[in-house]
Tab-separated table of C-alpha atoms and ligand atoms in Angstrom:
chain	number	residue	atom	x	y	z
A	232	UNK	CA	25.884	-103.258	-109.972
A	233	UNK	CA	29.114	-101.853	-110.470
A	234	UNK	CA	30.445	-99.102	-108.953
A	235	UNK	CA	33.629	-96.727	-109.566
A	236	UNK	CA	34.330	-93.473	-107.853
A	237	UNK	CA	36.350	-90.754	-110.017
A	238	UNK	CA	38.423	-88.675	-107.654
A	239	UNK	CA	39.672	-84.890	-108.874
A	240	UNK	CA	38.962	-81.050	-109.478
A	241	UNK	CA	35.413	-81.403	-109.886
A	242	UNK	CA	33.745	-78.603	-111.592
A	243	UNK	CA	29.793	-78.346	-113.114
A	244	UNK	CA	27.448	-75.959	-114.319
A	245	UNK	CA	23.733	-74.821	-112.677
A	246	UNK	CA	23.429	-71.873	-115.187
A	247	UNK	CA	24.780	-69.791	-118.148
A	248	UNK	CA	27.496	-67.835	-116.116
A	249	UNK	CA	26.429	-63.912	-116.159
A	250	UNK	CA	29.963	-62.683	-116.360
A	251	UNK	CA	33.598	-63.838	-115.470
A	252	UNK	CA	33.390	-63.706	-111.727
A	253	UNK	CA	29.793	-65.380	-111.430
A	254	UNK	CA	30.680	-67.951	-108.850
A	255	UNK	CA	26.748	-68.951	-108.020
A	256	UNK	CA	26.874	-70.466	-111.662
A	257	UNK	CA	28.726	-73.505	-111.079
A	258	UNK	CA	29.803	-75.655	-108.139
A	259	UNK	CA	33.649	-76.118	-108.327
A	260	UNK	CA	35.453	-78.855	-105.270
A	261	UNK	CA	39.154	-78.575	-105.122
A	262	UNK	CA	39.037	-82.330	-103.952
A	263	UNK	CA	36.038	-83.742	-105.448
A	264	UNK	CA	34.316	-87.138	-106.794
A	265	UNK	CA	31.930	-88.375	-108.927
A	266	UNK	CA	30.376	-91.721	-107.862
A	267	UNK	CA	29.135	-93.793	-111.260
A	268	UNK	CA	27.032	-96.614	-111.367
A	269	UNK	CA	25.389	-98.696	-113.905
A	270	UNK	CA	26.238	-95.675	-116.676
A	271	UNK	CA	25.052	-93.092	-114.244
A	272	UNK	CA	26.267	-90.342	-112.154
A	273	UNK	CA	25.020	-92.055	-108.937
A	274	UNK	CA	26.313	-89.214	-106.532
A	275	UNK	CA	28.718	-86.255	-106.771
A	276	UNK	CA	30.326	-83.735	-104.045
A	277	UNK	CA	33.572	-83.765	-101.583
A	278	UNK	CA	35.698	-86.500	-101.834
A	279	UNK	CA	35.823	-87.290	-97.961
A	280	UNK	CA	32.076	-87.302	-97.504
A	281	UNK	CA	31.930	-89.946	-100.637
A	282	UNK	CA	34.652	-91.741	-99.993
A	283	UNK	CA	33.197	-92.266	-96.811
A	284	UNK	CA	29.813	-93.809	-97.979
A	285	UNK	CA	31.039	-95.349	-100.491
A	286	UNK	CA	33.436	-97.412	-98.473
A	287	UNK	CA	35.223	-100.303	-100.514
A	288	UNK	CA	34.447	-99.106	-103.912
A	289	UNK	CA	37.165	-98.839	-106.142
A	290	UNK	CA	38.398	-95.318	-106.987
A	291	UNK	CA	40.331	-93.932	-110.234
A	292	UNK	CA	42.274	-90.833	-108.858
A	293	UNK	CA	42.636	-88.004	-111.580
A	294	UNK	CA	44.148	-85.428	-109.223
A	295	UNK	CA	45.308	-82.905	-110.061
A	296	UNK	CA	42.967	-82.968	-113.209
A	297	UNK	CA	39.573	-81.865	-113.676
A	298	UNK	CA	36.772	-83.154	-113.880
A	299	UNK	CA	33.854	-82.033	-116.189
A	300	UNK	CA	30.915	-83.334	-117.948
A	301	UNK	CA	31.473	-84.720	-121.866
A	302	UNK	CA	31.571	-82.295	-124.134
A	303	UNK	CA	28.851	-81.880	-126.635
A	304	UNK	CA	29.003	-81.134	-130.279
A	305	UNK	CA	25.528	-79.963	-132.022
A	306	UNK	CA	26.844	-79.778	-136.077
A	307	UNK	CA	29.087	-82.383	-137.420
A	308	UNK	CA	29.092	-84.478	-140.365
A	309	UNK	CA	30.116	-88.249	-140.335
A	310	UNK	CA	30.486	-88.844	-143.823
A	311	UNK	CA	33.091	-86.034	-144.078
A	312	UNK	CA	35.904	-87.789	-141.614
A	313	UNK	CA	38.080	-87.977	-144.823
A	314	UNK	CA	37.671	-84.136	-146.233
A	315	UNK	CA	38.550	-82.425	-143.213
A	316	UNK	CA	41.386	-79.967	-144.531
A	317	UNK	CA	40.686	-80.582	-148.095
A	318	UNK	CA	41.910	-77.238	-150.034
A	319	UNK	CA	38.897	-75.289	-151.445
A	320	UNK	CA	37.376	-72.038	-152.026
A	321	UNK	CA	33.830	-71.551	-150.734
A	322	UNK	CA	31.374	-73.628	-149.869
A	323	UNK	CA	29.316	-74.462	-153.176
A	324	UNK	CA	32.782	-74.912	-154.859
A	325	UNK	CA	33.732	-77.389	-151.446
A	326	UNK	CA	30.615	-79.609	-151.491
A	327	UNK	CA	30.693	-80.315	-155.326
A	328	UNK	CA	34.696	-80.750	-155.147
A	329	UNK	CA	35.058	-82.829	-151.938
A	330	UNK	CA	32.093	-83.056	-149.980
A	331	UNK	CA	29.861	-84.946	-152.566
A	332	UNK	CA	32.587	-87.340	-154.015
A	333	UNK	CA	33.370	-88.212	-150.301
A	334	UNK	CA	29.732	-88.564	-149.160
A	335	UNK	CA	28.839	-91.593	-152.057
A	336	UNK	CA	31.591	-93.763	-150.411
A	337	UNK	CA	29.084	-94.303	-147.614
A	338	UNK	CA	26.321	-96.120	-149.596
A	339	UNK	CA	28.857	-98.970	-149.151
A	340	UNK	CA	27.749	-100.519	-145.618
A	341	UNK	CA	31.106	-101.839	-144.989
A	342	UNK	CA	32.592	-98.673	-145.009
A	343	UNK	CA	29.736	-96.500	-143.462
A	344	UNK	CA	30.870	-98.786	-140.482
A	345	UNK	CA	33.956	-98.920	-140.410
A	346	UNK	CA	34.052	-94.641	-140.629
A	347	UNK	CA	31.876	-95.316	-137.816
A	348	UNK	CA	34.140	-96.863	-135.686
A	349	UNK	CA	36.666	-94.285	-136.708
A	350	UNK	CA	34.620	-91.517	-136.241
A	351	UNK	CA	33.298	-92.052	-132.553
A	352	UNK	CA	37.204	-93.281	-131.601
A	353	UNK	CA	37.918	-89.509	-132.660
A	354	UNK	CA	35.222	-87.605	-130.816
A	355	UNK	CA	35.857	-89.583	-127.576
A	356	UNK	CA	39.605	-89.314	-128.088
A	357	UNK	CA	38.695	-85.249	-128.358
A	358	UNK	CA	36.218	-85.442	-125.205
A	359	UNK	CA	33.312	-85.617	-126.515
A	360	UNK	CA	30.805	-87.455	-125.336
A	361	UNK	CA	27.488	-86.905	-127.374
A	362	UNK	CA	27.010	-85.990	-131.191
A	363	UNK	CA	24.282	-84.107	-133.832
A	364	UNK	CA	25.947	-85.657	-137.226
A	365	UNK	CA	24.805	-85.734	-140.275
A	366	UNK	CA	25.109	-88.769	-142.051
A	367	UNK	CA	25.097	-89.099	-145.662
A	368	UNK	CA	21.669	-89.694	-148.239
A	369	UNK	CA	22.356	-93.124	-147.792
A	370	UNK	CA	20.294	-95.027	-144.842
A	371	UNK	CA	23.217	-97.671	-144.647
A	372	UNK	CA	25.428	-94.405	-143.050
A	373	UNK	CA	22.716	-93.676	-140.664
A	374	UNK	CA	22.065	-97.618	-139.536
A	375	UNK	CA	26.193	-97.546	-139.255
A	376	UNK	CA	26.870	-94.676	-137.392
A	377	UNK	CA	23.893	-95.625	-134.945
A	378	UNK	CA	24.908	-99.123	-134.405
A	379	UNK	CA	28.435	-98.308	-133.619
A	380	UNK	CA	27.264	-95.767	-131.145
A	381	UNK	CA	24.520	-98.076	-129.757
A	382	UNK	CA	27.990	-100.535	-129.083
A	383	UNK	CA	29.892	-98.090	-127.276
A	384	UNK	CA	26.504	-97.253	-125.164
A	385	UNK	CA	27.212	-93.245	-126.838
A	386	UNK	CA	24.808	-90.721	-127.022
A	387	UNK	CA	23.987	-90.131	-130.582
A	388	UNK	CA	21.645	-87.765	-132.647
A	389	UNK	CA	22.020	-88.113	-135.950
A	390	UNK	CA	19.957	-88.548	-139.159
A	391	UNK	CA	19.839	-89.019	-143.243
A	392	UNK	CA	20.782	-86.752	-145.250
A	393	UNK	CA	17.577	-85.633	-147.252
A	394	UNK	CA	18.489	-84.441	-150.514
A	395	UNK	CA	16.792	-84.948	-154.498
A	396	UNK	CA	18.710	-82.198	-156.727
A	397	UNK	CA	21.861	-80.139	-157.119
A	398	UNK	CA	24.404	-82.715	-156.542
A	399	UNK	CA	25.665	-85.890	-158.262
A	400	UNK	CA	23.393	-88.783	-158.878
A	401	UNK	CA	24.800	-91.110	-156.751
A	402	UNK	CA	24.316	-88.747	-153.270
A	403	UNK	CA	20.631	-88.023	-154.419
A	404	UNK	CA	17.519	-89.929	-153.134
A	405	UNK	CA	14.349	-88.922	-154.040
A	406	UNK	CA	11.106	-87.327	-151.550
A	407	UNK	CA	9.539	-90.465	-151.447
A	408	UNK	CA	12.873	-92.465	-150.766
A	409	UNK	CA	14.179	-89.989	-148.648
A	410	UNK	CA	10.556	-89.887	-146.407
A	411	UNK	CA	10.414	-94.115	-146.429
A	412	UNK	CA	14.178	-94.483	-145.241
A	413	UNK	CA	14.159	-91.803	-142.277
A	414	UNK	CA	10.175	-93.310	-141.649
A	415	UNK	CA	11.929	-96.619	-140.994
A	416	UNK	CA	15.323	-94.983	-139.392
A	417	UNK	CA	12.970	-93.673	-136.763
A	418	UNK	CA	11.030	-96.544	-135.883
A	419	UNK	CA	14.358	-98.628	-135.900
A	420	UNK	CA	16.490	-95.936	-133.829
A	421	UNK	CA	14.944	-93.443	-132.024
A	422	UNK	CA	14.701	-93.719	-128.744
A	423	UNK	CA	16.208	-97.132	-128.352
A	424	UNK	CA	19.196	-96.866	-125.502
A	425	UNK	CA	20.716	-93.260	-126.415
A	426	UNK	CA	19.922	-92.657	-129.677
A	427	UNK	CA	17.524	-89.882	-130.829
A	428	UNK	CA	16.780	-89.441	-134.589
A	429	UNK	CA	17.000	-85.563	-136.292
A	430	UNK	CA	14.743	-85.178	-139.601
A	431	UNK	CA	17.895	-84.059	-142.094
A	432	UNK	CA	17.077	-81.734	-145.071
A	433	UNK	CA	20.798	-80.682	-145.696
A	434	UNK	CA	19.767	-77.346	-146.704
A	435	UNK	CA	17.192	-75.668	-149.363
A	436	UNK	CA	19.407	-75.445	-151.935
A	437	UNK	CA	19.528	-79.983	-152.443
A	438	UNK	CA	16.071	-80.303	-151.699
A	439	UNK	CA	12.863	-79.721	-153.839
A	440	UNK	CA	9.600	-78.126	-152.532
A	441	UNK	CA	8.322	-81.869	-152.636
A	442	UNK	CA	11.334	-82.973	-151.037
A	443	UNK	CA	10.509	-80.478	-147.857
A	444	UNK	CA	7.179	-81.144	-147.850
A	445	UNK	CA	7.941	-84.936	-147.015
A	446	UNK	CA	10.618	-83.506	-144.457
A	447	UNK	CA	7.688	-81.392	-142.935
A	448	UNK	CA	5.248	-84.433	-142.755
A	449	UNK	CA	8.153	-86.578	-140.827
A	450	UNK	CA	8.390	-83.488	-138.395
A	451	UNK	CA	4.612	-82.996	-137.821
A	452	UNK	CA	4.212	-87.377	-137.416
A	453	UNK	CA	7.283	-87.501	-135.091
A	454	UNK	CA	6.737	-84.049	-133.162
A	455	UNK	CA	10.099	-86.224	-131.099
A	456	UNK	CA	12.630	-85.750	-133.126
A	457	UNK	CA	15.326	-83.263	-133.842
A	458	UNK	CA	15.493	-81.245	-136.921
A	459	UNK	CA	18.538	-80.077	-138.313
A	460	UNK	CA	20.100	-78.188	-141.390
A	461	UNK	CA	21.947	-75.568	-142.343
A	462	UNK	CA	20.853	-71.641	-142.890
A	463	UNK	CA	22.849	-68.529	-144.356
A	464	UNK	CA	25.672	-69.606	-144.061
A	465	UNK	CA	27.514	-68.004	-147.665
A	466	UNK	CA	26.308	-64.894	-149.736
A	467	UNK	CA	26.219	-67.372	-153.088
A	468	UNK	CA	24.175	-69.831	-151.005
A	469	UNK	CA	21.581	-67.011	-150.004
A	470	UNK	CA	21.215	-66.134	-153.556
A	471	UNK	CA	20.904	-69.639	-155.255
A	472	UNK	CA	17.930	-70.470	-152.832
A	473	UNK	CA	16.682	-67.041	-153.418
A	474	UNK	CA	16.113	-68.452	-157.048
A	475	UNK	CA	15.311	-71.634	-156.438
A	476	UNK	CA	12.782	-70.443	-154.048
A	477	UNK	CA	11.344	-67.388	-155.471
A	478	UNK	CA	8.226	-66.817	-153.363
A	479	UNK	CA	9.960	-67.331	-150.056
A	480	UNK	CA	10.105	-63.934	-148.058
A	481	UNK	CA	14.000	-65.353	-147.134
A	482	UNK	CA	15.557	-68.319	-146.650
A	483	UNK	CA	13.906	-69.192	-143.425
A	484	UNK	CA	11.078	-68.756	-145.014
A	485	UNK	CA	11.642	-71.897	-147.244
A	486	UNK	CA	11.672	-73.836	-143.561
A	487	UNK	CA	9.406	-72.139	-142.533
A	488	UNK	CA	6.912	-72.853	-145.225
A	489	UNK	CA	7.434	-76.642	-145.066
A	490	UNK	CA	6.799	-76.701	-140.804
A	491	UNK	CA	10.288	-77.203	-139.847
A	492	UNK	CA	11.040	-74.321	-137.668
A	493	UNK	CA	10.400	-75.326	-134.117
A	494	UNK	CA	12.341	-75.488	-130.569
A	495	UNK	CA	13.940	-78.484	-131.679
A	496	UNK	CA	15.832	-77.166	-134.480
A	497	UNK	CA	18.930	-77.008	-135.070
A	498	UNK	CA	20.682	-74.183	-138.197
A	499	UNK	CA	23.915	-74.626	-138.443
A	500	UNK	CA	25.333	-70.915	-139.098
A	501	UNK	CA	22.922	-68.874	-139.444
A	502	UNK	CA	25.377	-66.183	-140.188
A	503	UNK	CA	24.115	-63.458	-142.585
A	504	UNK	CA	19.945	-63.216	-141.771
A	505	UNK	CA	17.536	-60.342	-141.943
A	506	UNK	CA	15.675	-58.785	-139.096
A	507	UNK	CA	12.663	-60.364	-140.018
A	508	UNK	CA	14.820	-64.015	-140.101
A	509	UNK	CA	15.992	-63.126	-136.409
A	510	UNK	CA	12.511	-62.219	-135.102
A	511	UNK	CA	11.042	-65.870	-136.696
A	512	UNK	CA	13.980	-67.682	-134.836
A	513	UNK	CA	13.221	-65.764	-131.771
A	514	UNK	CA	9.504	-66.575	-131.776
A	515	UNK	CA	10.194	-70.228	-132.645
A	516	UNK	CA	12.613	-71.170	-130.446
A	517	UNK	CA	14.570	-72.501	-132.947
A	518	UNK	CA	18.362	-72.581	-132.081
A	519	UNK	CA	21.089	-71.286	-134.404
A	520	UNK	CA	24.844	-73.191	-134.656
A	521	UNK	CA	27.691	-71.473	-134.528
A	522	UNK	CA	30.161	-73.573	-136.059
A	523	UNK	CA	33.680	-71.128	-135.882
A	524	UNK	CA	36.471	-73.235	-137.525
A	525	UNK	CA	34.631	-73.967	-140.441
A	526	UNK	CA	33.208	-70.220	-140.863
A	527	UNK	CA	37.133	-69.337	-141.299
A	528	UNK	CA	38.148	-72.061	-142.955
A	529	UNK	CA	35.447	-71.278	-145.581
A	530	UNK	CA	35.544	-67.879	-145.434
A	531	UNK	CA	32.277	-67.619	-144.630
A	532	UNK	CA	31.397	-64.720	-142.216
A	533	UNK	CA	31.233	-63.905	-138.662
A	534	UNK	CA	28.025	-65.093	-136.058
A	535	UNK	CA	26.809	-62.235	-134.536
A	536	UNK	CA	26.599	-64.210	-131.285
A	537	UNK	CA	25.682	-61.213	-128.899
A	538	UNK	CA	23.219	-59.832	-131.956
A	539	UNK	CA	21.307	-63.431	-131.198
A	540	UNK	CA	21.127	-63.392	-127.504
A	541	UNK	CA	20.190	-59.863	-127.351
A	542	UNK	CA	17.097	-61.109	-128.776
A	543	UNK	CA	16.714	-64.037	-126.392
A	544	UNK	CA	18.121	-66.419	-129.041
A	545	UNK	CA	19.845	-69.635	-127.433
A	546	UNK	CA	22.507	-71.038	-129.886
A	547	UNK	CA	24.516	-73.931	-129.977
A	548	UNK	CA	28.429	-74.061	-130.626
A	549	UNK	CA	29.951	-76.535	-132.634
A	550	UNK	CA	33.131	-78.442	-134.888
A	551	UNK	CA	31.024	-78.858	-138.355
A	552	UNK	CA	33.533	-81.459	-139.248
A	553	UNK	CA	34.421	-81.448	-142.072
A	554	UNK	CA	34.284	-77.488	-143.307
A	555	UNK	CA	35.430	-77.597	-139.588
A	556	UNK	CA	39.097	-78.232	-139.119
A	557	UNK	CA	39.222	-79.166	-135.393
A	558	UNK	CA	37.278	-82.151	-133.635
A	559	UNK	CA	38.233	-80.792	-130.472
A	560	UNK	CA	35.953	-78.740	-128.585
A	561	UNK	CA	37.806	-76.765	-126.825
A	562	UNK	CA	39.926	-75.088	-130.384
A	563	UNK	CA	36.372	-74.474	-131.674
A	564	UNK	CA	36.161	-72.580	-128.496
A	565	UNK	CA	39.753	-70.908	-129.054
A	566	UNK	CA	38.442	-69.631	-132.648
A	567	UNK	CA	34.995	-68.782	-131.542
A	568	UNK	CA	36.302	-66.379	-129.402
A	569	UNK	CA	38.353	-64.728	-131.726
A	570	UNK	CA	35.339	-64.667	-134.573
A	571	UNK	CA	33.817	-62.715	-131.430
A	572	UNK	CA	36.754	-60.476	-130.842
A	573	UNK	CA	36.626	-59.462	-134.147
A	574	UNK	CA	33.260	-57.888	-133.254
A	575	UNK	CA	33.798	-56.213	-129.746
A	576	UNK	CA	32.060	-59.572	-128.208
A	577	UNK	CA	33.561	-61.661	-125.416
A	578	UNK	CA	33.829	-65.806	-124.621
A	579	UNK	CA	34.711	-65.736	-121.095
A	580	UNK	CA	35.866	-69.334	-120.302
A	581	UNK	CA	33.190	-69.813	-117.454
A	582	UNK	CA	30.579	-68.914	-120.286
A	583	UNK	CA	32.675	-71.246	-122.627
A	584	UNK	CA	33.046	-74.375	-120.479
A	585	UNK	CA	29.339	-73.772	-119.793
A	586	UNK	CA	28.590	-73.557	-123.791
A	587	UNK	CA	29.884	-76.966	-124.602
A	588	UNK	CA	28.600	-78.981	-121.654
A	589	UNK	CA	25.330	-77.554	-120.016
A	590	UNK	CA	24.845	-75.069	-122.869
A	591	UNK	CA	24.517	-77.452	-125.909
A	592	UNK	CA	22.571	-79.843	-123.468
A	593	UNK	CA	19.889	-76.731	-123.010
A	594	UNK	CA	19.679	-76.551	-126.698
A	595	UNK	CA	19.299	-80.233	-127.141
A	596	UNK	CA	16.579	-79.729	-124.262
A	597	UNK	CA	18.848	-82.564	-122.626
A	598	UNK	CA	20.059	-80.853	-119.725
A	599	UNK	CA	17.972	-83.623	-117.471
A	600	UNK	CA	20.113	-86.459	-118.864
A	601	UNK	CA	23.677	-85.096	-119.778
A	602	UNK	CA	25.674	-81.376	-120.170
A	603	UNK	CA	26.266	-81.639	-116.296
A	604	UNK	CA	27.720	-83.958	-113.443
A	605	UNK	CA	24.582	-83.589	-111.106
A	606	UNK	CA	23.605	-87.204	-109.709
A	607	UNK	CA	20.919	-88.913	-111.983
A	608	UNK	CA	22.033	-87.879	-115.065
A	609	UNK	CA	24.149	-90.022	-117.749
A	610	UNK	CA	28.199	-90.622	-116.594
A	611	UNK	CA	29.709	-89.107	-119.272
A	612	UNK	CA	32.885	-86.946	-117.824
A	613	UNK	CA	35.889	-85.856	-119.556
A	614	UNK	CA	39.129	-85.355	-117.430
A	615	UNK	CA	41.129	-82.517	-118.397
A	616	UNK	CA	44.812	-81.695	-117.712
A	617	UNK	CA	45.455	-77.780	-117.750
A	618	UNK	CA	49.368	-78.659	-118.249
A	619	UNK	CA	49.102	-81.129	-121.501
A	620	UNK	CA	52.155	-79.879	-123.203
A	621	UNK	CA	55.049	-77.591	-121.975
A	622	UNK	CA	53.878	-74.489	-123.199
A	623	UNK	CA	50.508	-75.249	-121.195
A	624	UNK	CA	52.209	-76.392	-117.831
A	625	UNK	CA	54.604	-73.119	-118.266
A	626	UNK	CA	51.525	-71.006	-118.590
A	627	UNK	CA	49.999	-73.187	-115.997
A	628	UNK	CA	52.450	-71.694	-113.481
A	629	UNK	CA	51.273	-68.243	-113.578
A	630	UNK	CA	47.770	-69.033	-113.901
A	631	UNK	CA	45.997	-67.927	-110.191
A	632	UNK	CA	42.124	-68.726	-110.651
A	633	UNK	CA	39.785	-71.195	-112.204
A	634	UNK	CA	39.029	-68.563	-114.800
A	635	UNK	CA	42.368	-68.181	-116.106
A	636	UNK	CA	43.586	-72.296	-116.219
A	637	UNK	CA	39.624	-72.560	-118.401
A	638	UNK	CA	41.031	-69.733	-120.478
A	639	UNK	CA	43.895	-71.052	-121.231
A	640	UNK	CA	42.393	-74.854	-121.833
A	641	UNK	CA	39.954	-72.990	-124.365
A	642	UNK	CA	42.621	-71.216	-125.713
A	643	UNK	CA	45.900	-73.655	-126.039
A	644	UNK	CA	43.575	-77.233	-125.138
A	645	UNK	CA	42.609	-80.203	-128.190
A	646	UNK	CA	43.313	-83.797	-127.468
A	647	UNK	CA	46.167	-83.750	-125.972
A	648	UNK	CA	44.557	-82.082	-122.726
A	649	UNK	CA	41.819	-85.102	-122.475
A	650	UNK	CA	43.483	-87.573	-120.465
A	651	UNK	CA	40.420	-89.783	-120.134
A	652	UNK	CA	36.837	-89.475	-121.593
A	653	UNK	CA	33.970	-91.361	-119.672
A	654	UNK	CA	30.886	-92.571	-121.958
A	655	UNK	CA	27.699	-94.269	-119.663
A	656	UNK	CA	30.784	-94.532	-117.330
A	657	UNK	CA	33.229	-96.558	-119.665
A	658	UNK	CA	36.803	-95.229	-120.322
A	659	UNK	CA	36.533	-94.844	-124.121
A	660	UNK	CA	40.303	-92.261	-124.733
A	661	UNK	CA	41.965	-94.592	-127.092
A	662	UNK	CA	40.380	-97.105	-127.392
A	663	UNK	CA	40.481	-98.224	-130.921
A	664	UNK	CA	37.591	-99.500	-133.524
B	970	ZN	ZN1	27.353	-78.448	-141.717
C-alpha cells in the first residue's frame, strides 16, 4: 500500500453548474488535499484535517496550483498524430488527401506502437487523463494503442475503425473482417484493467449496409460497449450518404436502421441535423460531440449547443485530433466558446471546467469511476497553474474570483498550464515513450 497526499487549491464538481455564480455545484478548498492510494482517490477535503490522519505519509505540495480531476476527451483519432495541421479544404477532400495515406501506416505493428507511446505522452503532457480514439481499420492499431495504455495503467476507450468502401484499398477491411477483429478486440480488451472497447463504424459514408449490419450485431452481442462515429458533420457529407443511402429518412436514420443509436453513443458533430434527427437523439439518449477546433479548422459549421440541451440532449466536448488542431483541453474550450458566441450562447468557465471533467464522465456514464476527485473513484488529477506564462500571471493579478482565473485558464491555458498530470495516481507530465 502506498500512499501520497497531493496538497493545493482543490476544486471538484457535484453537478452541471446552473449559471456563473452556482456555488452548490462544486466544492472548492483554498488549502486542500487529495489522499491517493493504490491508483485511487482514497480521501479528499481540508488539508489540516488530512494531514492530520494521514500522519507520516509523504505529501507533494502544489500550492498555489489547483487541483482538478483529469481531463477527458470523448473524439480523437490515434492514427492521425502525424496530420494534425495538414493544409486542406473540407473534409472529404482532408480524409482522401491526408487522413487515409496517414491511417495505412498503422497496419505496421511497430509503428501502431510506437504512435502509441507518442500519443498517450501527448494527452498526459496536455492533462488528460482518459481517451475515446479511434484507431485505424487495422486491429494491430487497436492491440497497440490498448497495450500502451494498459502500461501506463490509463483509462482508454477506443476501437477499430470499421470501414469496406470509399477509401483506398489498403485502409479497407471487409464486414466479415471488420466483425471477426473487433469480436476478438473485445474479448481480448474490454474490460481488462481500464480499458473499455467502442464498436467503430467511422461514419456511413465508408461502410456498406452489410458492413453496419455486422456493426449492429457487435452492439446487440456486447450491449457493454461504447459506440462511436461521426454524424453531419459537412453539407457534401450529408449529401453523399443521402445517395448512398437512399431509403434512409436522414442520416441518423442509416444508424438508426442498423441498431446503433443507444445511450452509449457517441456522434462526433452532429452539426447540421433535422428536427426529426434531434427528436431520435433525444429519445435515445444518444450523446452528440462537439469537437470546436476541428469544426473551424474544417470549416465545417457551428454546434448548436444550447439548440441540444434545450431538448434535454447531453453532449460531449472534445479535440478530434487530427481535423482538431489542439490536444489541449482547455483551447478546445477557448474555441468552443467562441463557436458559441457566434450564436448568442455562453461557456461560463464553471460550466466549462465541469464539461471536460464530470461532464464527459456523465456522457461516458463514468462519473462513478473518474470526471471527479470524490474518494473511491480512480486518481487521475491534473494540477493547473493559472500564471503559466507572463501574459497569464499578468492577467492573473487582476483576476478576483474562481470564475475569472477558470476563464482565463479556458481562455489563454494548453500545456504549458499543466504542471503535473496524475494517471491511477502516477505522475505521467513528461514522461517520455
Ligand atoms: Zn472524428
Amino acid at each position: 500500500m502506498t500512499d501520497t497526499l497531493l496538497r493545493g487549491r482543490l476544486l471538484t464538481f457535484h453537478r452541471e453548474p446552473l449559471g456563473a455564480e452556482d456555488t452548490e455545484a462544486y466544492s472548492f478548498i483554498e488549502d486542500g488535499a487529495i489522499l491517493m492510494r493504490d491508483g485511487l482517490i482514497a480521501a479528499q477535503g481540508a488539508y489540516p484535517d488530512l494531514s492530520e490522519s494521514a500522519d507520516g505519509v509523504p505529501v507533494t505540495d502544489h500550492r498555489p496550483h489547483l487541483l482538478i480531476a483529469g481531463f477527458i476527451d470523448p473524439h480523437i483519432h490515434f492514427p492521425q498524430v502525424q496530420i494534425v495541421a495538414s493544409w486542406g479544404r473540407q473534409l472529404l477532400d482532408w480524409l482522401n488527401g491526408y487522413t487515409f495515406p496517414a491511417e495505412a501506416e498503422y497496419c505496421n505493428a511497430q509503428h501502431a506502437r510506437a504512435m502509441a507511446g507518442r500519443f498517450c505522452s501527448l494527452l498526459t503532457d496536455h492533462g488528460t487523463t482518459t481517451a475515446v480514439a479511434f484507431c485505424s481499420s487495422h486491429k494491430t492499431s487497436a492491440e497497440a494503442l490498448f497495450a500502451e495504455a494498459s502500461d501506463r495503467n490509463m483509462r482508454m476507450i477506443a476501437g477499430k475503425t470499421m470501414m469496406d468502401r470509399n477509401a483506398p484499398d489498403n485502409v479497407l477491411d471487409t464486414p466479415q473482417t471488420s466483425y471477426d477483429d473487433s469480436k476478438a478486440l473485445i474479448a481480448a480488451w474490454h474490460g481488462k484493467g481500464r480499458a473499455s472497447y467502442a464498436i467503430t463504424p467511422r461514419f456511413a459514408i465508408t461502410s456498406s449496409p452489410e458492413q453496419l449490419e455486422m456493426a449492429g450485431s457487435l452492439a446487440s452481442e456486447h450491449p457493454e460497449c461504447y459506440i462511436q462515429t461521426h454524424l453531419s458533420e459537412n453539407h457534401d457529407e450529408i449529401a453523399f450518404t443521402g445517395e448512398l443511402y437512399p431509403d434512409a429518412r436522414d442520416y441518423l436514420d442509416v444508424y438508426e436502421t442498423y441498431g446503433l443509436l443507444g445511450r452509449r453513443t457517441l456522434l462526433g458533430h452532429a452539426i447540421h441535423l433535422t428536427e426529426r434527427e434531434i427528436g431520435a437523439i433525444a429519445q435515445s439518449g444518444a450523446h452528440p460531440v462537439f469537437c470546436p477546433t476541428s469544426n473551424l479548422f474544417l470549416g465545417s459549421g457551428l454546434f448548436d449547443d444550447a439548440g441540444l440541451r434545450a431538448r434535454g440532449i447531453t453532449s460531449g466536448i472534445a479535440t478530434d485530433i487530427g481535423a482538431g488542431t489542439s490536444y489541449s483541453m482547455l483551447q478546445t474550450l477557448n474555441e468552443g466558446y467562441k463557436v458559441l458566441q457566434l450564436q448568442d450562447q455562453s461557456l461560463h468557465a464553471l460550466r466549462a471546467f465541469y464539461w471536460i471533467t464530470r461532464g464527459n464522465a456523465d456522457v461516458l456514464g463514468l462519473t462513478d469511476k473518474i470526471g471527479t476527485l470524490d474518494a473511491g473513484t480512480e486518481a487521475d488529477v491534473v494540477v493547473l497553474d493559472s500564471a503559466a506564462t507572463p501574459a497569464m500571471a499578468l492577467r492573473m493579478e487582476k483576476a478576483h474570483s474562481l470564475s475569472e482565473e477558470l476563464f482565463a485558464l479556458q481562455m489563454m491555458g494548453d500545456d504549458r498550464a499543466i504542471v503535473q498530470t496524475y494517471v491511477a495516481g502516477v505522475p505521467r507530465k513528461g514522461v517520455e515513450a
